[in-house]
Coordinates of C-alpha atoms and ligand atoms in Angstrom, one line a residue:
Chain M
X755 CA 0.0 0.1 -0.1
X756 CA 1.2 3.4 -0.8
X757 CA -0.5 6.8 0.7
X758 CA -1.7 9.2 -1.9
X759 CA 1.0 11.5 -1.8
X760 CA 3.5 9.0 -2.1
X761 CA 1.5 7.3 -5.4
X762 CA 1.4 10.4 -7.0
X763 CA 5.0 11.1 -6.2
X764 CA 6.1 7.7 -8.0
X765 CA 3.8 8.0 -10.8
X766 CA 4.1 11.7 -11.8
X767 CA 7.0 12.5 -14.3
X768 CA 6.1 15.7 -15.9
X769 CA 8.9 18.7 -16.1
X770 CA 9.5 19.7 -12.4
X771 CA 8.2 16.9 -10.5
X772 CA 10.8 14.9 -8.3
X773 CA 10.2 12.0 -10.2
X774 CA 10.2 13.8 -13.4
X775 CA 13.7 15.3 -12.4
X776 CA 14.8 11.8 -11.6
X777 CA 14.0 10.3 -14.9
X778 CA 15.8 13.1 -16.5
X779 CA 18.8 12.0 -14.7
X780 CA 19.3 9.0 -16.9
X781 CA 19.6 8.6 -20.9
X782 CA 16.3 7.0 -22.1
X783 CA 15.6 4.9 -25.0
X784 CA 12.9 6.8 -27.1
X785 CA 13.1 5.6 -30.9
X786 CA 14.2 2.7 -32.8
X787 CA 16.6 3.4 -35.3
X788 CA 14.1 2.2 -37.8
X789 CA 11.9 5.2 -37.2
X790 CA 14.6 7.9 -38.4
X791 CA 15.9 5.1 -41.3
X792 CA 17.9 7.6 -43.5
X793 CA 19.0 11.4 -44.0
X794 CA 16.1 13.7 -44.8
X795 CA 13.6 11.2 -43.8
X796 CA 10.2 12.2 -42.4
X797 CA 10.2 13.8 -38.9
X798 CA 8.5 11.6 -36.3
X799 CA 6.5 12.8 -33.0
X800 CA 7.7 11.7 -29.8
X801 CA 6.3 12.3 -26.3
X802 CA 8.5 11.7 -23.6
X803 CA 8.0 12.5 -19.8
X804 CA 5.2 14.5 -20.6
X805 CA 7.1 16.8 -23.4
X806 CA 6.2 16.9 -26.9
X807 CA 8.9 16.8 -29.2
X808 CA 9.8 16.0 -32.9
X809 CA 12.9 13.8 -33.6
X810 CA 14.5 14.0 -37.5
X811 CA 17.9 13.2 -38.9
X812 CA 18.9 15.6 -41.0
X813 CA 20.6 16.0 -44.2
X814 CA 24.3 15.2 -42.8
X815 CA 23.1 12.3 -40.5
X816 CA 22.9 14.7 -37.4
X817 CA 20.0 13.6 -34.9
X818 CA 17.8 16.3 -33.6
X819 CA 15.1 16.3 -30.8
X820 CA 13.3 19.4 -30.5
X821 CA 10.1 20.9 -29.1
X822 CA 7.2 20.0 -31.4
X823 CA 6.0 23.4 -32.2
X824 CA 7.3 26.1 -34.4
X825 CA 8.3 29.2 -32.7
X826 CA 6.5 31.5 -35.0
X827 CA 2.9 30.9 -34.8
X828 CA 2.8 27.4 -33.0
X829 CA 2.5 24.8 -36.1
X830 CA 3.5 21.3 -35.3
X831 CA 6.8 20.6 -37.0
X832 CA 5.7 17.2 -37.9
X833 CA 4.3 18.8 -41.2
X834 CA 7.6 20.0 -41.6
X835 CA 9.9 19.6 -44.8
X836 CA 13.4 17.8 -43.6
X837 CA 15.8 19.5 -46.0
X838 CA 19.0 21.1 -46.3
X839 CA 20.3 20.5 -42.8
X840 CA 17.2 21.5 -41.2
X841 CA 13.3 21.0 -40.3
X842 CA 11.2 24.1 -42.2
X843 CA 7.8 24.7 -41.0
X844 CA 5.5 24.4 -44.0
X845 CA 3.5 27.5 -42.4
X846 CA 5.6 30.4 -43.3
X847 CA 8.9 28.8 -43.9
X848 CA 10.7 28.9 -40.7
X849 CA 13.8 26.7 -40.2
X850 CA 15.4 24.8 -37.3
X851 CA 18.6 22.8 -36.9
X852 CA 19.2 19.7 -35.1
X853 CA 20.0 22.2 -31.9
X854 CA 16.7 23.8 -32.3
X855 CA 18.3 27.1 -33.5
X856 CA 16.0 29.0 -36.2
X857 CA 18.5 29.3 -39.0
X858 CA 16.0 31.1 -41.4
X859 CA 13.1 33.3 -40.9
X860 CA 12.3 33.9 -44.9
X861 CA 10.2 37.1 -43.9
X862 CA 13.3 38.9 -42.4
X863 CA 16.2 40.1 -44.4
X864 CA 19.0 37.1 -43.4
X865 CA 21.6 40.3 -42.5
X866 CA 19.2 41.1 -39.7
X867 CA 20.1 38.4 -37.5
X868 CA 16.6 37.8 -36.6
X869 CA 16.7 34.1 -36.6
X870 CA 19.3 34.0 -33.9
X871 CA 17.0 35.5 -31.6
X872 CA 14.8 32.4 -31.6
X873 CA 15.7 29.0 -30.6
X874 CA 13.7 25.8 -29.8
X875 CA 14.4 23.6 -26.4
X876 CA 16.2 20.8 -27.9
X877 CA 17.6 17.6 -26.0
X878 CA 20.7 15.6 -27.1
X879 CA 19.6 12.4 -29.2
X880 CA 22.1 9.8 -30.0
X881 CA 22.1 6.5 -31.7
X882 CA 23.1 3.2 -30.1
X883 CA 22.5 -0.6 -30.6
X884 CA 19.4 0.3 -33.0
X885 CA 17.9 2.5 -30.4
X886 CA 17.8 6.4 -30.2
X887 CA 18.5 7.7 -26.7
X888 CA 17.9 11.0 -25.2
X889 CA 19.0 12.8 -21.9
X890 CA 16.8 15.6 -20.7
X891 CA 18.4 16.7 -17.8
X892 CA 21.0 19.3 -17.3
X893 CA 24.1 19.5 -19.3
X894 CA 26.4 19.7 -16.6
X895 CA 25.3 16.5 -15.0
X896 CA 25.0 14.4 -18.1
X897 CA 25.8 10.6 -17.4
X898 CA 27.8 8.4 -19.4
X899 CA 26.5 6.9 -22.5
X900 CA 24.3 3.8 -22.4
X901 CA 26.5 0.8 -21.9
X902 CA 23.7 -1.5 -21.4
X903 CA 25.0 -4.9 -22.9
X904 CA 22.0 -5.3 -25.4
X905 CA 22.8 -1.9 -27.0
X906 CA 26.7 -2.8 -27.1
X907 CA 26.5 -6.4 -28.8
X908 CA 27.0 -6.3 -32.7
X909 CA 23.2 -5.7 -34.1
X910 CA 23.1 -9.3 -35.5
X911 CA 23.0 -10.5 -31.6
X912 CA 20.2 -8.5 -30.7
X913 CA 16.5 -7.6 -31.5
X914 CA 14.8 -4.6 -29.5
X915 CA 11.0 -4.0 -29.8
X916 CA 9.1 -1.2 -28.6
X917 CA 5.2 -0.9 -27.9
X918 CA 2.8 1.7 -26.7
X919 CA 1.0 0.5 -23.4
X920 CA -1.8 2.6 -22.0
X921 CA -1.0 3.0 -18.1
X922 CA 1.5 4.5 -16.1
X923 CA 5.2 3.5 -16.2
X924 CA 5.2 2.3 -12.6
X925 CA 2.8 -0.4 -12.8
X926 CA 4.2 -1.9 -16.0
X927 CA 7.7 -1.8 -14.4
X928 CA 6.6 -3.2 -11.2
X929 CA 5.2 -6.1 -13.4
X930 CA 8.9 -6.7 -14.7
X931 CA 10.4 -7.3 -10.9
X932 CA 7.2 -9.2 -9.6
X933 CA 8.7 -12.5 -10.1
X934 CA 6.3 -14.7 -8.7
X935 CA 3.6 -13.9 -11.5
X936 CA 5.6 -16.0 -13.7
X937 CA 4.2 -19.4 -12.4
X938 CA 0.8 -18.4 -12.6
X939 CA 0.2 -15.7 -15.8
X940 CA 2.7 -17.2 -18.2
X941 CA 2.6 -21.1 -17.4
X942 CA 1.1 -21.9 -20.3
X943 CA 4.2 -20.3 -22.6
X944 CA 7.1 -21.6 -20.7
X945 CA 6.9 -25.0 -22.5
X946 CA 5.2 -23.5 -25.8
X947 CA 6.9 -20.4 -26.7
X948 CA 9.7 -20.9 -29.1
X949 CA 12.0 -18.4 -26.9
X950 CA 11.5 -20.1 -23.7
X951 CA 10.8 -23.9 -24.2
X952 CA 13.0 -26.5 -23.8
X953 CA 15.2 -25.0 -20.8
X954 CA 16.5 -27.1 -18.2
X955 CA 15.1 -24.7 -15.9
X956 CA 11.5 -24.6 -16.7
X957 CA 10.7 -27.5 -15.0
X958 CA 11.6 -26.4 -11.8
X959 CA 9.6 -23.3 -12.5
X960 CA 6.7 -25.4 -13.2
X961 CA 7.2 -27.6 -10.4
X962 CA 7.5 -25.1 -7.5
X963 CA 5.1 -22.3 -7.8
X964 CA 5.8 -21.1 -4.2
X965 CA 9.1 -19.5 -4.5
X966 CA 11.2 -18.2 -1.8
X967 CA 12.6 -14.7 -2.3
X968 CA 15.7 -13.1 -1.4
X969 CA 16.0 -9.0 -2.1
X970 CA 19.7 -7.2 -2.3
X971 CA 20.5 -3.9 -2.4
X972 CA 22.8 -3.2 -5.7
X973 CA 24.4 0.0 -6.1
X974 CA 22.1 1.1 -8.7
X975 CA 19.2 -0.7 -7.9
X976 CA 18.4 -4.3 -6.6
X977 CA 18.9 -7.9 -7.3
X978 CA 16.0 -10.1 -7.0
X979 CA 16.3 -13.6 -6.3
X980 CA 13.8 -16.3 -6.7
X981 CA 14.6 -19.6 -5.0
X982 CA 12.6 -22.7 -6.2
X983 CA 13.8 -26.3 -5.3
X984 CA 16.1 -28.5 -7.3
X985 CA 17.3 -31.9 -7.2
X986 CA 19.5 -33.1 -4.3
X987 CA 18.5 -30.4 -1.9
X988 CA 20.0 -28.0 -4.3
X989 CA 18.2 -24.5 -5.1
X990 CA 17.3 -23.1 -8.3
X991 CA 17.9 -19.4 -8.7
X992 CA 16.7 -16.9 -11.1
X993 CA 18.1 -13.6 -10.3
X994 CA 16.6 -10.3 -11.7
X995 CA 18.5 -7.0 -11.4
X996 CA 16.7 -4.0 -11.5
X997 CA 18.4 -0.5 -12.3
X998 CA 17.0 2.9 -11.3
X999 CA 14.4 4.0 -12.7
X1000 CA 13.1 1.5 -15.1
X1001 CA 15.3 -1.1 -16.4
X1002 CA 15.3 -4.9 -15.7
X1003 CA 16.4 -8.1 -17.2
X1004 CA 14.6 -11.4 -16.9
X1005 CA 16.8 -14.4 -16.1
X1006 CA 17.6 -16.2 -19.1
X1007 CA 16.2 -19.9 -20.1
X1008 CA 18.8 -22.7 -21.5
X1009 CA 20.7 -20.8 -24.5
X1010 CA 17.9 -18.7 -25.5
X1011 CA 18.6 -15.1 -26.0
X1012 CA 18.3 -13.2 -22.8
X1013 CA 16.0 -10.5 -22.6
X1014 CA 14.8 -7.5 -20.4
X1015 CA 12.7 -4.0 -20.8
X1016 CA 12.6 -0.7 -20.4
X1017 CA 9.4 1.3 -19.3
X1018 CA 9.9 5.0 -20.3
X1019 CA 6.7 7.3 -19.3
X1020 CA 5.4 9.0 -22.3
X1021 CA 3.2 10.9 -20.1
X1022 CA 1.6 9.5 -16.6
X1023 CA -1.1 7.8 -18.2
X1024 CA 1.0 5.9 -21.2
X1025 CA 4.3 4.6 -21.6
X1026 CA 6.4 2.8 -24.0
X1027 CA 7.4 -0.8 -22.8
X1028 CA 10.8 -1.6 -24.3
X1029 CA 11.5 -5.3 -25.0
X1030 CA 15.2 -6.6 -26.0
X1031 CA 16.6 -9.8 -26.8
X1032 CA 20.3 -10.4 -27.4
X1033 CA 22.6 -13.2 -27.2
X1034 CA 26.1 -12.2 -25.5
X1035 CA 28.3 -14.5 -27.4
X1036 CA 26.6 -15.4 -31.0
X1037 CA 24.2 -13.9 -33.5
X1038 CA 20.5 -14.5 -33.2
X1039 CA 19.3 -17.4 -35.6
X1040 CA 16.9 -16.9 -38.4
X1041 CA 14.2 -18.7 -36.7
X1042 CA 14.9 -16.6 -33.4
X1043 CA 14.7 -13.4 -35.0
X1044 CA 11.5 -14.3 -37.2
X1045 CA 9.7 -15.6 -33.7
X1046 CA 10.6 -12.1 -32.2
X1047 CA 9.3 -10.6 -35.6
X1048 CA 6.2 -12.7 -35.0
X1049 CA 5.6 -11.2 -31.7
X1050 CA 6.8 -14.6 -29.7
X1051 CA 8.7 -14.2 -26.3
X1052 CA 8.2 -10.9 -24.9
X1053 CA 7.4 -9.1 -28.3
X1054 CA 4.3 -8.7 -29.6
X1055 CA 2.7 -8.3 -33.1
X1056 CA 1.5 -4.8 -34.4
X1057 CA -1.3 -3.2 -35.8
X1058 CA 0.2 -2.6 -39.1
X1059 CA 2.2 0.4 -39.5
X1060 CA 2.3 1.4 -35.7
X1061 CA 3.6 0.1 -32.3
X1062 CA 0.5 -0.3 -31.1
X1063 CA -0.2 -4.1 -30.2
X1064 CA -2.4 -5.8 -32.3
X1065 CA -4.2 -7.5 -29.5
X1066 CA -5.1 -4.3 -27.5
X1067 CA -7.9 -2.9 -25.3
X1068 CA -10.2 -2.2 -28.7
X1069 CA -10.5 -6.1 -29.5
X1070 CA -10.7 -6.9 -25.8
X1071 CA -7.0 -8.5 -26.4
X1072 CA -8.4 -10.9 -28.3
X1073 CA -9.0 -12.8 -25.4
X1074 CA -9.8 -16.8 -25.9
X1075 CA -11.9 -18.5 -23.0
X1076 CA -11.5 -21.7 -24.5
X1077 CA -7.4 -21.6 -24.6
X1078 CA -7.8 -20.4 -21.0
X1079 CA -9.9 -23.1 -19.9
X1080 CA -7.7 -25.9 -21.7
X1081 CA -4.9 -24.1 -19.7
X1082 CA -3.2 -23.2 -23.1
X1083 CA -2.8 -19.5 -21.6
X1084 CA -3.4 -19.1 -17.9
X1085 CA -5.4 -15.4 -18.6
X1086 CA -7.1 -16.4 -21.9
X1087 CA -4.7 -13.7 -23.6
X1088 CA -1.9 -14.9 -25.9
X1089 CA 1.5 -14.0 -25.9
X1090 CA 3.6 -13.1 -23.0
X1091 CA 4.1 -9.4 -23.7
X1092 CA 0.3 -9.1 -23.9
X1093 CA -0.3 -11.0 -21.0
X1094 CA 1.4 -8.8 -19.0
X1095 CA 0.4 -5.5 -20.9
X1096 CA -3.6 -6.6 -20.7
X1097 CA -3.4 -6.8 -17.0
X1098 CA -1.3 -4.0 -16.2
X1099 CA -3.7 -1.7 -18.4
X1100 CA -6.7 -3.1 -16.6
X1101 CA -5.4 -1.6 -13.2
X1102 CA -6.6 1.6 -14.9
X1103 CA -4.5 4.9 -16.3
X1104 CA -2.7 5.3 -12.7
X1105 CA -2.9 2.3 -10.5
X1106 CA -4.5 3.1 -6.8
X1107 CA -2.0 1.9 -4.7
X1108 CA -4.0 3.1 -1.6
X1109 CA -6.1 0.0 -2.1
X1110 CA -3.8 -2.7 -2.7
X1111 CA -2.8 -5.2 -0.2
X1112 CA 0.8 -6.6 -0.8
X1113 CA 2.3 -9.6 0.9
X1114 CA 5.9 -10.6 1.9
X1115 CA 6.4 -11.8 -1.6
X1116 CA 6.0 -8.5 -2.7
X1117 CA 9.1 -7.1 -1.1
X1118 CA 10.7 -6.7 -4.7
X1119 CA 8.3 -3.9 -5.2
X1120 CA 8.2 -2.2 -1.9
X1121 CA 11.8 -1.8 -1.9
X1122 CA 12.1 -0.5 -5.4
X1123 CA 9.3 2.1 -4.8
X1124 CA 11.3 3.1 -1.5
X1125 CA 14.4 3.2 -3.4
X1126 CA 12.9 5.5 -6.4
X1127 CA 11.4 7.9 -3.6
X1128 CA 14.1 8.6 -1.6
X1129 CA 16.3 9.2 -4.6
X1130 CA 13.7 11.4 -6.2
X1131 CA 13.2 13.3 -2.9
X1132 CA 17.1 13.7 -2.6
X1133 CA 17.6 14.9 -5.8
X1134 CA 14.6 17.5 -5.6
X1135 CA 15.4 18.7 -2.3
X1136 CA 19.2 18.6 -2.3
X1137 CA 20.5 18.2 -5.5
X1138 CA 21.6 14.7 -4.9
X1139 CA 22.2 12.7 -8.2
X1140 CA 20.3 9.4 -8.1
X1141 CA 21.8 5.8 -8.1
X1142 CA 22.2 3.8 -11.2
X1143 CA 24.1 6.2 -13.8
X1144 CA 27.5 4.8 -13.9
X1145 CA 29.1 2.5 -16.6
X1146 CA 29.3 -0.3 -14.1
X1147 CA 25.5 0.0 -12.7
X1148 CA 24.3 -0.5 -16.8
X1149 CA 26.8 -3.7 -17.0
X1150 CA 24.3 -5.9 -15.3
X1151 CA 23.2 -9.2 -16.2
X1152 CA 20.4 -11.5 -15.2
X1153 CA 21.4 -15.1 -14.3
X1154 CA 19.7 -18.7 -13.5
X1155 CA 21.8 -21.1 -11.4
X1156 CA 21.9 -24.0 -9.4
X1157 CA 23.7 -23.7 -6.0
X1158 CA 24.2 -25.5 -3.1
X1159 CA 21.7 -24.5 -0.2
X1160 CA 24.2 -22.6 2.0
X1161 CA 25.4 -20.6 -0.7
X1162 CA 24.1 -16.8 -1.1
X1163 CA 23.4 -16.1 -4.5
X1164 CA 24.8 -12.7 -4.2
X1165 CA 28.2 -14.2 -3.8
X1166 CA 27.9 -17.4 -5.7
X1167 CA 26.7 -15.7 -8.9
X1168 CA 28.8 -12.5 -8.7
X1169 CA 30.4 -12.9 -12.0
X1170 CA 27.5 -14.1 -13.6
X1171 CA 25.7 -10.9 -12.7
X1172 CA 28.2 -8.9 -14.6
X1173 CA 28.0 -8.1 -18.3
X1174 CA 31.5 -9.3 -20.1
X1175 CA 32.3 -8.9 -23.6
X1176 CA 32.6 -12.8 -25.2
X1177 CA 31.2 -14.3 -21.7
X1178 CA 28.0 -16.1 -22.3
X1179 CA 25.3 -15.7 -20.3
X1180 CA 24.9 -18.0 -16.8
X1181 CA 21.9 -20.0 -17.3
X1182 CA 20.0 -23.3 -16.8
Chain F
X1273 CA -14.9 -0.3 -34.5
X1274 CA -17.5 -1.2 -31.8
X1275 CA -15.9 -0.2 -28.6
X1276 CA -14.6 -3.2 -26.6
X1277 CA -15.2 -3.5 -22.8
X1278 CA -11.8 -3.2 -21.9
X1279 CA -11.4 -0.2 -23.8
X1280 CA -14.5 1.3 -21.7
X1281 CA -13.6 0.3 -18.5
X1282 CA -10.0 1.3 -18.2
X1283 CA -10.5 5.0 -18.9
X1284 CA -9.8 7.4 -16.3
X1285 CA -13.4 8.3 -16.1
X1286 CA -14.5 5.0 -15.4
X1287 CA -12.0 4.4 -12.2
X1288 CA -14.1 6.9 -10.5
X1289 CA -16.6 4.1 -10.6
X1290 CA -14.5 1.8 -8.6
X1291 CA -15.8 0.5 -5.0
X1292 CA -14.3 2.4 -2.3
X1293 CA -15.8 0.0 0.7
X1294 CA -12.1 -0.9 2.1
X1295 CA -11.0 -4.3 1.2
X1296 CA -9.0 -5.3 3.9
X1297 CA -9.2 -6.1 7.5
X1298 CA -6.6 -5.1 10.1
X1299 CA -4.0 -7.9 10.1
X1300 CA -1.6 -8.9 13.2
X1301 CA 2.0 -8.6 12.2
X1302 CA 4.3 -9.4 14.8
X1303 CA 7.6 -7.4 14.6
X1304 CA 10.6 -9.2 16.4
X1305 CA 14.0 -7.8 16.7
X1306 CA 16.7 -10.7 17.0
X1307 CA 19.3 -8.8 18.6
X1308 CA 20.1 -5.3 20.6
X1309 CA 21.0 -3.5 17.3
X1310 CA 17.8 -4.4 15.7
X1311 CA 15.8 -3.7 19.2
X1312 CA 16.9 0.1 19.0
X1313 CA 15.7 0.0 15.6
X1314 CA 12.3 -1.7 16.2
X1315 CA 11.9 0.8 19.8
X1316 CA 11.9 3.7 17.4
X1317 CA 9.7 2.4 14.7
X1318 CA 7.2 1.2 17.4
X1319 CA 6.6 4.8 18.3
X1320 CA 4.8 5.7 15.0
X1321 CA 1.1 5.0 14.7
X1322 CA 0.3 1.6 13.4
X1323 CA -2.7 -0.8 12.7
X1324 CA -2.2 -3.0 15.5
X1325 CA 1.3 -4.3 14.8
X1326 CA 3.0 -5.6 17.7
X1327 CA 6.5 -5.0 18.4
X1328 CA 9.1 -7.3 20.5
X1329 CA 12.5 -6.5 21.3
X1330 CA 14.1 -9.4 22.3
X1331 CA 13.4 -13.3 23.0
X1332 CA 14.2 -15.0 26.1
X1333 CA 14.5 -19.0 27.0
X1334 CA 13.2 -20.3 30.2
X1335 CA 13.7 -23.9 31.4
X1336 CA 10.2 -25.4 32.0
X1337 CA 9.7 -28.7 33.2
X1338 CA 12.2 -31.6 32.0
X1339 CA 12.9 -30.9 28.5
X1340 CA 11.0 -28.0 27.7
X1341 CA 12.2 -24.8 26.9
X1342 CA 9.4 -22.1 26.8
X1343 CA 10.1 -18.9 24.7
X1344 CA 9.0 -15.5 26.1
X1345 CA 8.8 -12.1 23.9
X1346 CA 9.8 -8.9 25.6
X1347 CA 7.9 -6.0 24.3
X1348 CA 9.1 -2.5 24.7
X1349 CA 7.0 -1.7 27.6
X1350 CA 9.0 -4.5 29.5
X1351 CA 6.0 -6.8 29.4
X1352 CA 6.5 -10.7 28.4
X1353 CA 4.2 -12.6 26.5
X1354 CA 4.2 -16.4 25.2
X1355 CA 6.2 -16.6 21.6
X1356 CA 4.0 -19.5 20.8
X1357 CA 0.8 -17.5 21.3
X1358 CA 2.0 -14.4 19.3
X1359 CA 2.7 -16.8 16.5
X1360 CA -0.4 -18.6 16.5
X1361 CA -2.3 -15.6 16.5
X1362 CA -0.2 -13.9 13.8
X1363 CA -1.2 -13.1 10.2
X1364 CA 2.7 -12.3 9.5
X1365 CA 6.0 -12.6 11.6
X1366 CA 8.6 -10.1 10.5
X1367 CA 12.1 -10.8 12.2
X1368 CA 14.6 -8.0 12.2
X1369 CA 18.2 -8.3 12.6
X1370 CA 21.2 -5.8 13.0
X1371 CA 24.1 -7.3 10.8
X1372 CA 26.1 -9.8 12.6
X1373 CA 24.5 -10.0 16.0
X1374 CA 22.8 -13.5 17.1
X1375 CA 20.3 -14.7 14.6
X1376 CA 20.5 -17.9 15.8
X1377 CA 16.9 -17.5 17.8
X1378 CA 15.0 -17.1 14.5
X1379 CA 15.2 -21.0 14.1
X1380 CA 13.0 -21.5 17.3
X1381 CA 10.4 -18.8 15.7
X1382 CA 10.7 -20.2 12.1
X1383 CA 9.6 -23.6 13.6
X1384 CA 6.5 -22.1 15.1
X1385 CA 5.7 -20.4 11.8
X1386 CA 6.3 -23.4 10.1
X1387 CA 3.7 -25.3 12.3
X1388 CA 1.2 -22.5 12.2
X1389 CA 1.5 -22.3 8.4
X1390 CA 2.4 -18.3 9.2
X1391 CA 4.9 -16.6 6.5
X1392 CA 8.1 -15.3 7.9
X1393 CA 9.7 -12.1 6.8
X1394 CA 13.4 -11.5 7.7
X1395 CA 14.9 -8.3 7.4
X1396 CA 18.8 -7.6 7.7
X1397 CA 19.6 -4.1 8.4
X1398 CA 23.0 -3.7 8.8
X1399 CA 24.1 -0.7 10.5
X1400 CA 27.0 1.8 11.3
X1401 CA 30.1 0.2 10.0
X1402 CA 30.0 -3.6 9.8
X1403 CA 32.0 -6.4 8.8
X1404 CA 30.5 -8.1 5.6
X1405 CA 31.0 -11.7 7.0
X1406 CA 28.9 -10.7 10.2
X1407 CA 26.3 -9.7 7.6
X1408 CA 26.9 -13.4 6.0
X1409 CA 26.5 -15.0 9.4
X1410 CA 22.9 -13.4 9.9
X1411 CA 21.9 -14.5 6.6
X1412 CA 23.0 -18.0 6.5
X1413 CA 21.1 -18.1 10.0
X1414 CA 17.9 -16.6 8.4
X1415 CA 18.1 -17.9 5.1
X1416 CA 16.6 -21.7 5.6
X1417 CA 13.4 -20.1 7.5
X1418 CA 12.5 -17.2 5.7
X1419 CA 10.0 -16.8 2.8
X1420 CA 11.4 -13.7 2.0
X1421 CA 14.8 -12.3 3.4
X1422 CA 15.5 -8.8 2.5
X1423 CA 18.7 -6.8 2.9
X1424 CA 18.3 -3.1 3.6
X1425 CA 21.1 -1.0 4.2
X1426 CA 18.4 2.0 4.9
X1427 CA 16.7 2.1 8.1
X1428 CA 13.8 3.7 6.9
X1429 CA 13.3 0.6 4.9
X1430 CA 11.7 -1.3 7.9
X1431 CA 9.0 1.3 8.1
X1432 CA 8.5 1.4 4.5
X1433 CA 7.9 -2.3 4.5
X1434 CA 5.8 -2.0 7.4
X1435 CA 3.5 0.6 6.1
X1436 CA 3.4 -1.3 2.7
X1437 CA 2.0 -4.4 4.5
X1438 CA -0.6 -2.3 6.5
X1439 CA 1.1 -3.5 9.5
Ligands
FES1191 S1 -3.7 -12.1 -7.7 FE1 -2.1 -10.3 -7.8 S2 -3.2 -8.9 -8.9 FE2 -4.8 -10.5 -8.3
FE2_1192 FE1 5.3 -11.0 -17.1

């Protein structure tokens, strides 16, 4: 349970809010490279942290992320002409470069220098791992560029997708660190999904639906270990790292690619759920890549031409009660990604946490909220930069291991939780 | 397209029609400090308003009869109560260990939790300057028994967790 003021604090990320400032302390994924495929391609509208912007790639390949609306009379620059190193408003021809600087006001003599007086708000936009990232905080405190392993492996080893989700970011993120739902909501998929099935570890998941948890603080966030019984008194551990504010990785299964998520607020009632899959040491196979494109694993199928899931609330997520009854799916919704999204959206645009009844096994969620609130307040009130901004924080991995009963996973799996170039994931 | 039920009911507007009747009854959370460091934390926290959570600062044992050892919980006001009775009437038991001090008494509590089918949550809260291997010792004592084991360096986490659990 959270008090109303606490719930407001953690869910509101617009400009000037404490949690908004917190989010503005990190590089956030906002677009796929494919959305700005080439120089002078059409500009794209993006809303992040309740700010509306336009992204474009100019004639020289420079990336721009600027205020969506023209400084002259407020037209959306989405209608703009992306040409000759700038975005030109189609209304009266004002032109802006990737830094937001107005470079041409056709009605005024160029010599007057009037254009110099006009500049739109702009944020840096960089490309890494097939993803475009922005940092919306003060320039003086820019953190190191993204070093998440999925974004640094060769592109043929990774697949990243995003989907729109119609609810506040936090309830989506909380789903990612809520390891106890897997044995219920996703149980039908462990043995069927091409990106999950066949792993030796699956049988422990299915046989033991009452895992025991161990939550350990990490410098940048948390490790959430879920322990299930394995053979000979040993334990099967699934370890999920969470890095502030919104990054998690799912523990691996067999030699399947490893995956994880980012949840980035669009505004307070919608977010982008990012899903990435990669293998640290080998290219993804054609079958794997095709399965991901087909919406298997944590990915989804789309309404053509959009990033909106094909199964969405307008069609009741294509719920199939037969499949639910027969146990092919636990909730009747197909696909792991949509199983999560459908339930999270059903909580409402902003989950009312004053009414929930948490139990001991929800400590991962309780701790994550606690750390978020604490960090947001420290930043807002005292200017203390939040955890999770260093390269080491980003070099994390999830792991699945079998350990003797007396070994703490944090130590026994220490190496397994660090991303290392050329080293395979630790998995069962 | 016909608007589906899911689309209609997930709007902010529809959230206004959620039933506001409270959905939870007071629960009996027993918070037990396992060592003197933890007792100090528990002492502080117990002064805040809670929904019936009971706080105990220590556990003591007494030889009663031939083989029987009776365990007593000592609360902050200096009263003692029977551990068996407290666990039997609990909805959930939270034990708190400051790092490194003796967490062995947890096995007595854990056995009772097992017997009465109560969830045992263990919080290790290392305070001040501490040695990693003392933390490890506490963890080792707690690990076999707790359904949820949390290592929290911030003391205000205890409070945050108890609030979240409606203790
Ligand atoms: S059982 Fe967890 S939300 Fe309903
Ligand atoms: Fe899930």
